[in-house]
Amino acid sequence: MNENQRLPAVDRVLQQLSDLIDRHGRQLVTGCIRAELAAAREGLKHGLPLPDETTLHSAIRRRADAAGRANLRPVFNLTGTVLHTNLGRALLAEEAIDLMVEAARAPCALEYDLATGGRGDRDDLVSGLLAELIAGGDPNIAATIVNNNAAAVLLTLNALAQGKEAVVSRGELVEIGGAFRVPDVMRRAQVKLVEIGTTNRTHDKDYAEAIGPKTALLMKVHTSNYAVVGFTKVVDEKAIADIAHAAGLPFVIDLGSGTLTDFAALGLPAEPTPQQALAAGADIVTFSGDKLLGGPQAGLIVGRKDLIAKIKKNPLKRALRVGKTTLAALEATLRLYRDPDRLCERLPTLRLLTRPVAAIQALGERLQAPVQAALGPLATVSIETCSSQIGSGALPVERLPSAALVIRPTAKKPGKTLLTVEQAFRALPQGIIGYIRDDAYHLDLRCLEDKDEARFVAQLAHLKF
Ligand SMILES: *Cc1c(COP(=O)(O)O)cnc(C)c1O
């Protein structure tokens, strides 16, 4: 007798798993049944017994549930890096999420002038707001929005300096996360990079002497992810602006992060703002939407209206423009900056960065026992001080005091247990992402807000070592 005949027919299993079809659809479930039946047949060839009905059904359920789960899944970011690029950078404010959902759900006046019924410009949704927040409503300041800050730099350079030269200090030839390097972006923008000064020191005269008939602009790049210390000299923005303007050239600053709020006033390390950059004489500033600004991934180009008009006319702008959900999130985020009193409470990025250590510590004390219970004798759990970093290249040398649950394996050689523990936390339905340091697994609790505490504890029941 052919052993295969003892395996049920696909249709029969489909009938038995109708709840699974309701959840995932007939096509996906059929595929999973076929795959499990094939695996069983393969096992048979290797002398394994056929699975009984219960075993077969639960294997099909596991496979269907895994395939039905979204690839883009929420996780807990306990890495100690608040703006973690690989975990999606800034979390959006509820106001931004609401406007984004509305824009996604119903037609919206994206490029439509509701007053005249004529065609509108999507940049107008935020251009005035940005001029208000950054330049006190100066009517000569405008903005245009692209996919990210890398796009903002590429577009600005190509629009203002294609076939010509841009002057940058050697101390500012930044590489951000491997894929964004100032010299490479220049080349792609078809702009000739003129490097001046040395790695550690650049002087006023270096800028002045670099200007020639082919110079299109002077540029400053914020050294966001490293610091040059010791015997150093940088030329301040005002001085570069004066040199540029004396030669009739624009001065462009790539700010990187570009927060709109005074970090020092919040007790955080100071970070240059676009307000300061424009006040110092920059003609164009570019910065990210999802770094310290706390909004969606976007690149903001703000500055002189005539230059912005030129940038918007460049065909690359069309290739790099953002969609309605991004603009919705950006507009709602910017509106929050109009009310500085409630900003830290409403904007998750600032809320997390300004979270008091005492609150983080108190959360640690509540979580220590449940995490210890979940680990059993495998490891001990303690609460220790640690330091969070801002991330995404912002303020690379600054650290924020925080508290972590520190999981130390009880085994003499902890290496293998550490990897097991890390993997088990990562594999949870909502993965928990920490970091290993000094033979211990750390969960920095800065980014676990009290409102998410119950969800975190619920995950612990699913831990499997
Ligand atoms: C982060 C950063 C960029 C790239 O910004 P994205 O929004 O990630 O594209 C460019 N320049 C500087 C100085 C940065 O810090």
PDB file of C-alpha atoms in Angstrom, residues 307-418:
ATOM      1  CA  LEU A 307      16.716  79.965  -4.286  1.00  0.00           C
ATOM      2  CA  ILE A 308      13.868  77.702  -3.155  1.00  0.00           C
ATOM      3  CA  ALA A 309      12.035  78.558  -6.403  1.00  0.00           C
ATOM      4  CA  LYS A 310      15.120  77.515  -8.374  1.00  0.00           C
ATOM      5  CA  ILE A 311      15.404  74.267  -6.382  1.00  0.00           C
ATOM      6  CA  LYS A 312      11.728  73.478  -6.989  1.00  0.00           C
ATOM      7  CA  LYS A 313      12.128  73.911 -10.736  1.00  0.00           C
ATOM      8  CA  ASN A 314      14.851  71.255 -10.880  1.00  0.00           C
ATOM      9  CA  PRO A 315      13.510  67.969 -12.352  1.00  0.00           C
ATOM     10  CA  LEU A 316      15.103  66.022  -9.486  1.00  0.00           C
ATOM     11  CA  LYS A 317      12.573  67.653  -7.161  1.00  0.00           C
ATOM     12  CA  ARG A 318       9.792  65.700  -8.846  1.00  0.00           C
ATOM     13  CA  ALA A 319      11.760  62.486  -8.422  1.00  0.00           C
ATOM     14  CA  LEU A 320      12.438  63.163  -4.743  1.00  0.00           C
ATOM     15  CA  ARG A 321       9.141  64.675  -3.610  1.00  0.00           C
ATOM     16  CA  VAL A 322       7.154  63.235  -0.683  1.00  0.00           C
ATOM     17  CA  GLY A 323       3.618  61.870  -0.581  1.00  0.00           C
ATOM     18  CA  LYS A 324       0.518  63.038   1.238  1.00  0.00           C
ATOM     19  CA  THR A 325       0.936  60.889   4.349  1.00  0.00           C
ATOM     20  CA  THR A 326       4.439  62.271   4.901  1.00  0.00           C
ATOM     21  CA  LEU A 327       3.241  65.840   4.434  1.00  0.00           C
ATOM     22  CA  ALA A 328       0.328  65.229   6.801  1.00  0.00           C
ATOM     23  CA  ALA A 329       2.654  63.919   9.518  1.00  0.00           C
ATOM     24  CA  LEU A 330       5.108  66.747   8.925  1.00  0.00           C
ATOM     25  CA  GLU A 331       2.467  69.468   9.050  1.00  0.00           C
ATOM     26  CA  ALA A 332       0.949  68.120  12.266  1.00  0.00           C
ATOM     27  CA  THR A 333       4.411  67.774  13.844  1.00  0.00           C
ATOM     28  CA  LEU A 334       5.350  71.351  12.926  1.00  0.00           C
ATOM     29  CA  ARG A 335       2.073  72.668  14.353  1.00  0.00           C
ATOM     30  CA  LEU A 336       3.058  71.238  17.750  1.00  0.00           C
ATOM     31  CA  TYR A 337       6.052  73.598  17.800  1.00  0.00           C
ATOM     32  CA  ARG A 338       3.624  76.527  17.939  1.00  0.00           C
ATOM     33  CA  ASP A 339       2.838  75.553  21.523  1.00  0.00           C
ATOM     34  CA  PRO A 340       6.224  75.176  23.233  1.00  0.00           C
ATOM     35  CA  ASP A 341       4.607  74.690  26.663  1.00  0.00           C
ATOM     36  CA  ARG A 342       3.144  71.326  25.681  1.00  0.00           C
ATOM     37  CA  LEU A 343       5.798  70.291  23.140  1.00  0.00           C
ATOM     38  CA  CYS A 344       7.758  67.889  25.369  1.00  0.00           C
ATOM     39  CA  GLU A 345       4.620  66.139  26.447  1.00  0.00           C
ATOM     40  CA  ARG A 346       3.187  65.709  22.947  1.00  0.00           C
ATOM     41  CA  LEU A 347       6.272  65.018  20.832  1.00  0.00           C
ATOM     42  CA  PRO A 348       7.591  61.514  21.638  1.00  0.00           C
ATOM     43  CA  THR A 349      11.200  62.302  20.650  1.00  0.00           C
ATOM     44  CA  LEU A 350      11.456  65.168  23.117  1.00  0.00           C
ATOM     45  CA  ARG A 351       9.412  63.312  25.715  1.00  0.00           C
ATOM     46  CA  LEU A 352      11.877  60.398  25.598  1.00  0.00           C
ATOM     47  CA  LEU A 353      14.975  62.597  25.547  1.00  0.00           C
ATOM     48  CA  THR A 354      13.805  64.615  28.564  1.00  0.00           C
ATOM     49  CA  ARG A 355      12.465  61.656  30.552  1.00  0.00           C
ATOM     50  CA  PRO A 356      13.659  61.952  34.161  1.00  0.00           C
ATOM     51  CA  VAL A 357      16.023  59.198  35.353  1.00  0.00           C
ATOM     52  CA  ALA A 358      13.862  58.757  38.461  1.00  0.00           C
ATOM     53  CA  ALA A 359      10.910  57.720  36.284  1.00  0.00           C
ATOM     54  CA  ILE A 360      13.080  55.261  34.340  1.00  0.00           C
ATOM     55  CA  GLN A 361      14.468  53.859  37.576  1.00  0.00           C
ATOM     56  CA  ALA A 362      10.970  53.458  39.067  1.00  0.00           C
ATOM     57  CA  LEU A 363       9.872  51.522  35.982  1.00  0.00           C
ATOM     58  CA  GLY A 364      12.930  49.288  36.382  1.00  0.00           C
ATOM     59  CA  GLU A 365      11.930  48.515  39.957  1.00  0.00           C
ATOM     60  CA  ARG A 366       8.463  47.465  38.824  1.00  0.00           C
ATOM     61  CA  LEU A 367       9.826  45.270  36.015  1.00  0.00           C
ATOM     62  CA  GLN A 368      12.701  43.573  37.826  1.00  0.00           C
ATOM     63  CA  ALA A 369      10.591  40.851  39.492  1.00  0.00           C
ATOM     64  CA  PRO A 370       8.518  39.874  36.418  1.00  0.00           C
ATOM     65  CA  VAL A 371      11.624  39.712  34.207  1.00  0.00           C
ATOM     66  CA  GLN A 372      13.463  37.664  36.852  1.00  0.00           C
ATOM     67  CA  ALA A 373      10.476  35.298  37.074  1.00  0.00           C
ATOM     68  CA  ALA A 374      10.492  34.852  33.294  1.00  0.00           C
ATOM     69  CA  LEU A 375      14.222  34.002  33.272  1.00  0.00           C
ATOM     70  CA  GLY A 376      14.129  31.630  36.248  1.00  0.00           C
ATOM     71  CA  PRO A 377      17.542  30.284  37.283  1.00  0.00           C
ATOM     72  CA  LEU A 378      19.093  31.110  33.880  1.00  0.00           C
ATOM     73  CA  ALA A 379      20.210  34.604  34.871  1.00  0.00           C
ATOM     74  CA  THR A 380      19.969  37.274  37.536  1.00  0.00           C
ATOM     75  CA  VAL A 381      18.302  40.618  36.875  1.00  0.00           C
ATOM     76  CA  SER A 382      19.486  43.877  38.422  1.00  0.00           C
ATOM     77  CA  ILE A 383      18.740  47.551  37.851  1.00  0.00           C
ATOM     78  CA  GLU A 384      21.804  49.574  36.954  1.00  0.00           C
ATOM     79  CA  THR A 385      22.501  53.077  35.748  1.00  0.00           C
ATOM     80  CA  CYS A 386      23.482  53.321  32.117  1.00  0.00           C
ATOM     81  CA  SER A 387      23.695  56.021  29.480  1.00  0.00           C
ATOM     82  CA  SER A 388      21.427  56.430  26.508  1.00  0.00           C
ATOM     83  CA  GLN A 389      22.482  58.134  23.331  1.00  0.00           C
ATOM     84  CA  ILE A 390      20.410  60.350  21.092  1.00  0.00           C
ATOM     85  CA  GLY A 391      21.256  58.511  17.890  1.00  0.00           C
ATOM     86  CA  SER A 392      20.980  59.216  14.167  1.00  0.00           C
ATOM     87  CA  GLY A 393      24.228  61.073  14.408  1.00  0.00           C
ATOM     88  CA  ALA A 394      22.839  63.738  16.706  1.00  0.00           C
ATOM     89  CA  LEU A 395      25.180  64.859  19.474  1.00  0.00           C
ATOM     90  CA  PRO A 396      27.493  61.852  19.178  1.00  0.00           C
ATOM     91  CA  VAL A 397      29.568  62.439  22.280  1.00  0.00           C
ATOM     92  CA  GLU A 398      26.750  63.392  24.607  1.00  0.00           C
ATOM     93  CA  ARG A 399      25.109  60.780  26.820  1.00  0.00           C
ATOM     94  CA  LEU A 400      21.864  60.894  28.769  1.00  0.00           C
ATOM     95  CA  PRO A 401      21.853  59.219  32.199  1.00  0.00           C
ATOM     96  CA  SER A 402      19.358  56.352  32.221  1.00  0.00           C
ATOM     97  CA  ALA A 403      18.586  53.011  33.907  1.00  0.00           C
ATOM     98  CA  ALA A 404      18.656  49.485  32.520  1.00  0.00           C
ATOM     99  CA  LEU A 405      17.546  46.018  33.514  1.00  0.00           C
ATOM    100  CA  VAL A 406      20.822  44.091  33.379  1.00  0.00           C
ATOM    101  CA  ILE A 407      20.526  40.355  32.794  1.00  0.00           C
ATOM    102  CA  ARG A 408      23.583  38.341  33.853  1.00  0.00           C
ATOM    103  CA  PRO A 409      23.688  34.627  33.041  1.00  0.00           C
ATOM    104  CA  THR A 410      24.388  32.403  36.056  1.00  0.00           C
ATOM    105  CA  ALA A 411      26.539  30.040  33.959  1.00  0.00           C
ATOM    106  CA  LYS A 412      30.325  30.309  34.366  1.00  0.00           C
ATOM    107  CA  LYS A 413      30.777  30.901  30.655  1.00  0.00           C
ATOM    108  CA  PRO A 414      27.982  33.340  29.859  1.00  0.00           C
ATOM    109  CA  GLY A 415      28.532  33.743  26.096  1.00  0.00           C
ATOM    110  CA  LYS A 416      26.108  31.094  24.844  1.00  0.00           C
ATOM    111  CA  THR A 417      23.376  31.974  27.355  1.00  0.00           C
ATOM    112  CA  LEU A 418      23.678  35.645  26.422  1.00  0.00           C
TER     113      LEU A 418
END
